[in-house]
CSV table of C-alpha atoms in Angstrom, one decimal:
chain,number,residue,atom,x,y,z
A,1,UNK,CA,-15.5,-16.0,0.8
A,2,UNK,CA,-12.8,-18.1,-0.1
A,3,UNK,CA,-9.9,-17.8,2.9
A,4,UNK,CA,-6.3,-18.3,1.6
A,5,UNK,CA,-3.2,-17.8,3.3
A,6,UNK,CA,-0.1,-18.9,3.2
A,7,UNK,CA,1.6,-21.3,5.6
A,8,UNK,CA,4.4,-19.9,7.8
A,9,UNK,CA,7.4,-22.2,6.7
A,10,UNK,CA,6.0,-21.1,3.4
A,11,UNK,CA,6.3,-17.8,4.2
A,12,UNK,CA,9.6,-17.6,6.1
A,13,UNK,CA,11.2,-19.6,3.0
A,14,UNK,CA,9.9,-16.9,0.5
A,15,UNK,CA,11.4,-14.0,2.5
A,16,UNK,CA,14.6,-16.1,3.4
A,17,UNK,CA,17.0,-12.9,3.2
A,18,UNK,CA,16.7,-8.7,4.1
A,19,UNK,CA,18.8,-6.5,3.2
A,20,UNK,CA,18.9,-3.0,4.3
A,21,UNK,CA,16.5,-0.4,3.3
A,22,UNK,CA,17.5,1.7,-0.3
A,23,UNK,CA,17.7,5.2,0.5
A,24,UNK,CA,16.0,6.4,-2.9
A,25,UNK,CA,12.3,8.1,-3.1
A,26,UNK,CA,9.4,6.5,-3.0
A,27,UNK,CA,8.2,7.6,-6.9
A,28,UNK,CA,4.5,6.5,-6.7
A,29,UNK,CA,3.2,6.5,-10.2
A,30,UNK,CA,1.5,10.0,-11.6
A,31,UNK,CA,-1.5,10.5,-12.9
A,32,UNK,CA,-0.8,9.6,-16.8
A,33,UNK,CA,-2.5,9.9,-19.9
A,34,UNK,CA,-4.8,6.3,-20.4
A,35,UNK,CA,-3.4,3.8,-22.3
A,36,UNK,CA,-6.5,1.6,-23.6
A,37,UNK,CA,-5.7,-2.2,-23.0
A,38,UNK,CA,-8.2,-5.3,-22.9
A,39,UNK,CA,-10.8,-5.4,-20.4
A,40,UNK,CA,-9.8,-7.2,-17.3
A,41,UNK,CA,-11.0,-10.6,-16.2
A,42,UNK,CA,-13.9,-9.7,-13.5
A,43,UNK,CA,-15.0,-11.6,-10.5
A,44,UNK,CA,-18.3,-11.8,-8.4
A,45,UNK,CA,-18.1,-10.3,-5.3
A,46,UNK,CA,-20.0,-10.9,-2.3
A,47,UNK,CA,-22.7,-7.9,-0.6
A,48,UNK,CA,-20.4,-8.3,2.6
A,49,UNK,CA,-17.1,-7.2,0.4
A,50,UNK,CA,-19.1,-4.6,-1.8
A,51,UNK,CA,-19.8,-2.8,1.3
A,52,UNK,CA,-16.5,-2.9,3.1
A,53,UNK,CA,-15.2,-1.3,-0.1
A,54,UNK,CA,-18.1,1.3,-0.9
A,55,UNK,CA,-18.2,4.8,-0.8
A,56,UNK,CA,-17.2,7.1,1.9
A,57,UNK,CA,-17.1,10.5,3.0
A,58,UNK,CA,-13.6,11.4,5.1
A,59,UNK,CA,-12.4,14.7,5.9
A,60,UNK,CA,-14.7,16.3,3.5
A,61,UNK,CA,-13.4,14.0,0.4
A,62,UNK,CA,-16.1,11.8,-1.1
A,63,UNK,CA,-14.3,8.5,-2.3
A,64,UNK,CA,-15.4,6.3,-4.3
A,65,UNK,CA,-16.6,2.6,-3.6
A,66,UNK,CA,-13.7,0.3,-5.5
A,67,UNK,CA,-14.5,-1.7,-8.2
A,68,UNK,CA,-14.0,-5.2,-6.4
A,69,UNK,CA,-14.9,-7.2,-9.5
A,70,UNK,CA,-11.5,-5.9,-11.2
A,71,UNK,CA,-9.4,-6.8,-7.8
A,72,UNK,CA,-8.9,-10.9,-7.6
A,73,UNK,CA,-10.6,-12.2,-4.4
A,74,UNK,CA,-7.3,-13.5,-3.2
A,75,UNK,CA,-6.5,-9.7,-2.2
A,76,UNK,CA,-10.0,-8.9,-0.7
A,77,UNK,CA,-9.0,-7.5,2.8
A,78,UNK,CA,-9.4,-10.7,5.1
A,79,UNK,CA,-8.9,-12.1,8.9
A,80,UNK,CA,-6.4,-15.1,8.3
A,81,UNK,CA,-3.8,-16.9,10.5
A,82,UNK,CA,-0.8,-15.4,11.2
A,83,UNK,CA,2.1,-16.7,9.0
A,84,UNK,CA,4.8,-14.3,10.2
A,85,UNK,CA,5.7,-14.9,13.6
A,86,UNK,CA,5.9,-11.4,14.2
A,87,UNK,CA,4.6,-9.9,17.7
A,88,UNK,CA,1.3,-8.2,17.5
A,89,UNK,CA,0.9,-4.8,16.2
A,90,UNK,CA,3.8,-5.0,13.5
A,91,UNK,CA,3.4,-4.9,10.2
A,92,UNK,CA,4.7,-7.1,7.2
A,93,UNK,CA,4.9,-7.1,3.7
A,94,UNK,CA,5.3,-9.9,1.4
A,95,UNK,CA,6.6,-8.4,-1.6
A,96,UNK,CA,6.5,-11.6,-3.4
A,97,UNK,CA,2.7,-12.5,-2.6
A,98,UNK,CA,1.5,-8.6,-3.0
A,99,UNK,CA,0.5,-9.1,0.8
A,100,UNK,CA,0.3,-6.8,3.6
A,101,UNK,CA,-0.1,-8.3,7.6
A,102,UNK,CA,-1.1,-6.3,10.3
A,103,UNK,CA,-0.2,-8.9,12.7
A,104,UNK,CA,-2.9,-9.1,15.6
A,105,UNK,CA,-3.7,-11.1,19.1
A,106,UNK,CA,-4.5,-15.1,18.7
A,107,UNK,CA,-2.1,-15.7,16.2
A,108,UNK,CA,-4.5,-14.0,13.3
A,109,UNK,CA,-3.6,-11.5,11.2
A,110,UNK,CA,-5.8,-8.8,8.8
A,111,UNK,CA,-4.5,-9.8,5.2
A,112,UNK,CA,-4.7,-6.7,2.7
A,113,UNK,CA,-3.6,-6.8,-1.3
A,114,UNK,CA,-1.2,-4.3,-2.0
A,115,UNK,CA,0.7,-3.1,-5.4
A,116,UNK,CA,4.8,-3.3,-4.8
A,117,UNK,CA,7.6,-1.5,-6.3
A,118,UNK,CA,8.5,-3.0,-9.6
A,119,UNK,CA,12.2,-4.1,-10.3
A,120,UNK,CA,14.6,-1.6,-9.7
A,121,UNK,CA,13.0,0.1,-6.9
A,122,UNK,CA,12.7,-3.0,-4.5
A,123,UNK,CA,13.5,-2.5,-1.1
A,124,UNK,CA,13.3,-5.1,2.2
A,125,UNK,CA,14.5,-4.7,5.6
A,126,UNK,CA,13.4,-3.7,9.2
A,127,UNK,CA,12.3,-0.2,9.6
A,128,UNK,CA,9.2,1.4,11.8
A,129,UNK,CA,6.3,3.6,11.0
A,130,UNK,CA,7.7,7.1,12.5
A,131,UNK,CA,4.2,8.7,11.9
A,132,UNK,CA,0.9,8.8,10.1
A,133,UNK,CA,-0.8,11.7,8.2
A,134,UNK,CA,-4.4,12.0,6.4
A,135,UNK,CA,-5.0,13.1,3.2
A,136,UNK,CA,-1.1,14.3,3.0
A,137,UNK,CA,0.7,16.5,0.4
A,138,UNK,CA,3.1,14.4,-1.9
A,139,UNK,CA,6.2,15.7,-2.6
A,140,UNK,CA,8.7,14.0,-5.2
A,141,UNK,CA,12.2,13.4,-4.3
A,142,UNK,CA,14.7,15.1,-6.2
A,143,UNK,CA,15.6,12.0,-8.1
A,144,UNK,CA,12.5,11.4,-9.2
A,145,UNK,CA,12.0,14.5,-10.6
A,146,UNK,CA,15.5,14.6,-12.2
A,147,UNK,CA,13.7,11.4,-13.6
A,148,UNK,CA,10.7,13.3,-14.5
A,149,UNK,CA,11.1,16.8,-15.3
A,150,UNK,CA,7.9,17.3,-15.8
A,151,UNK,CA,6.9,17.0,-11.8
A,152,UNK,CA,8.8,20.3,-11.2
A,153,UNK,CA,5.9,21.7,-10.1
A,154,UNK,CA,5.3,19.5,-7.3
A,155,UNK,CA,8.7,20.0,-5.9
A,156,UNK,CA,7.2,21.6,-2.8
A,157,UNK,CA,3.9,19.2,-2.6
A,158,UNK,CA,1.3,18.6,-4.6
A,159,UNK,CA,-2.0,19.5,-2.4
A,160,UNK,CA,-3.9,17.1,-0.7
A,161,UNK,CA,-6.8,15.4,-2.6
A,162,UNK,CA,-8.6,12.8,-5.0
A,163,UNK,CA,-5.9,13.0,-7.3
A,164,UNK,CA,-2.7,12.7,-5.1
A,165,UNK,CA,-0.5,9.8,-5.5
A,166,UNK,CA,-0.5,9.5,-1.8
A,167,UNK,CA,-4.2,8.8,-1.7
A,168,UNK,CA,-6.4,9.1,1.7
A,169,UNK,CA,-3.9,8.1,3.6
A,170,UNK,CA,0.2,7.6,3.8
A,171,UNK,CA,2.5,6.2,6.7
A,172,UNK,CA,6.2,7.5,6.7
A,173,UNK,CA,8.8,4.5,7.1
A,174,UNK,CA,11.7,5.6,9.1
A,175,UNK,CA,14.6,3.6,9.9
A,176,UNK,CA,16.0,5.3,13.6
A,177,UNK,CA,15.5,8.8,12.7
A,178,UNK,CA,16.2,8.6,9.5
A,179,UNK,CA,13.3,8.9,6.8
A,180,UNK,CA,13.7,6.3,3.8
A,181,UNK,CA,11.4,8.3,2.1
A,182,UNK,CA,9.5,5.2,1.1
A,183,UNK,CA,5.8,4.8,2.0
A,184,UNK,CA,2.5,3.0,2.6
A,185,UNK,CA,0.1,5.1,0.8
A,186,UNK,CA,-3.6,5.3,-0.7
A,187,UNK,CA,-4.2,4.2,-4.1
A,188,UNK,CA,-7.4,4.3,-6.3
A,189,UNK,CA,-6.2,1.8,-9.1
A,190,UNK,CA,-8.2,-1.2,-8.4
A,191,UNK,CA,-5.8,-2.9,-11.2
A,192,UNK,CA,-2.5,-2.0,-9.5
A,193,UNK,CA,-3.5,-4.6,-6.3
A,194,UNK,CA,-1.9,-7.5,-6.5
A,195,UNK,CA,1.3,-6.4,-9.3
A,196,UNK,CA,4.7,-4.9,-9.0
A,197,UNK,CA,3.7,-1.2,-10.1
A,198,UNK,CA,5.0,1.9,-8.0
A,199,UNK,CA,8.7,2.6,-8.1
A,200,UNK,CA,9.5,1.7,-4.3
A,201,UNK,CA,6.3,2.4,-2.3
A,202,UNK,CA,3.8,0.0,-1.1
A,203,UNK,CA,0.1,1.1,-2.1
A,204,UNK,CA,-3.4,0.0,-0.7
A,205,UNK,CA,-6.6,0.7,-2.1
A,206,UNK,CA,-8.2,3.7,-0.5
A,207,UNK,CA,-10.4,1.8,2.1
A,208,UNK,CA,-8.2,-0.7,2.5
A,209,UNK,CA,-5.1,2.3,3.8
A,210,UNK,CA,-7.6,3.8,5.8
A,211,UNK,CA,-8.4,1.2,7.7
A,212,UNK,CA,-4.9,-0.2,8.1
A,213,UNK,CA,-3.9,3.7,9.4
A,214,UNK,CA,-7.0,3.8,11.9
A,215,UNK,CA,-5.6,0.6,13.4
A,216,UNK,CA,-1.9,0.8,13.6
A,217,UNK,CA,-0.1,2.4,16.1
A,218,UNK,CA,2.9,5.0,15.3
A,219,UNK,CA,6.1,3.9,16.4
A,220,UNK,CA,4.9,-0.1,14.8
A,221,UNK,CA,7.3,-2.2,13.4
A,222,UNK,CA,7.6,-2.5,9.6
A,223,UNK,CA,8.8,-5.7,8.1
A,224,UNK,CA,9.2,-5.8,4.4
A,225,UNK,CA,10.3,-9.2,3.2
């Protein structure tokens, strides 16, 4: 497999400025009725990358494997060298590459594709994961909803499950104690990866965000460039 990163002057000049964290909700995309468009450009993929994204059982929900053939191979969950010069155990996303670090010892880093908030909903700044939960309930903000009348009925959770936004897993971003009401969530769209498509949150494919949660540590530092 092909191992690309970016260098770190690279990746310091591409996330030159932060501002502060938007206090708005994180208004991960509902499920919506299907649009059909033209059939994506597919790629080979390896046995080694089939099976790290193939089917699981967790916490009594079967998942899936992910179709890797619809997901470019530059977002393929990979060990590469760490471009952020962050101390180990924080994590870092580059908005502008669809990247997610989870810096680690040696000066490497695991790499992960994500899908980014599109225009209007960006956010950057310095936060820290205040805690993790599994299969969580999803609960609009109030703006969203305002936005979307129709997710009324979720205005105090939608249940856990397949068909939650939030996926298999979601980390809360705090900044001091207060919640920014942004996350880093599960996502079953293979075609989201790599493209600005939630409305704030940051989204990994489902085994991609639960391996990131079994690995990072509550209390981490979140960098979002």
């Amino acid at each position: 497999m092909i191992n690309v990163s970016l260098g770190r002057r690279q990746f310091l000049a591409s996330a030159a400025s932060l501002s502060a964290l938007a206090m708005a909700g994180c208004a991960t995309t509902t499920p919506q009725r299907l649009v059909v468009a033209a059939e994506p450009p597919r790629h080979a993929v390896p046995p080694d990358v089939q099976m790290m994204y193939g089917p699981l059982e967790d916490e009594g929900y079967a998942l899936r494997a992910a179709d890797m053939t619809l997901v470019d191979p530059l977002y393929w969950r990979q060990q590469v060298v760490d471009p952020t010069g962050e101390k180990p155990g924080t994590v870092v996303v580059d908005t502008a590459n669809r990247f997610l670090y989870h810096v680690g010892e040696a000066g490497m880093a695991t790499r992960y594709g994500v899908g980014i908030g599109r225009d209007g909903f960006a956010w950057a700044g310095r936060a820290h994961i205040a805690y993790k939960k599994k299969w969580p309930t999803w609960t609009p903000p109030s703006e969203m909803i305002d936005r979307q009348p129709e997710l009324e009925q979720y205005r105090h959770g939608m249940e856990p499950g397949i068909g939650n936004p939030l996926g298999a897993r979601a980390m809360y971003i705090h900044q001091g104690q207060v919640d920014t009401i942004y996350r880093i969530h599960g996502n079953p769209d293979e075609t989201s990866i790599g493209k600005a498509v939630s409305s704030g949150c940051v989204r990994l494919l489902q085994q991609d965000v639960i391996h990131l949660a079994d690995s990072v540590k509550t209390g981490s530092t979140l960098v979002v460039m």
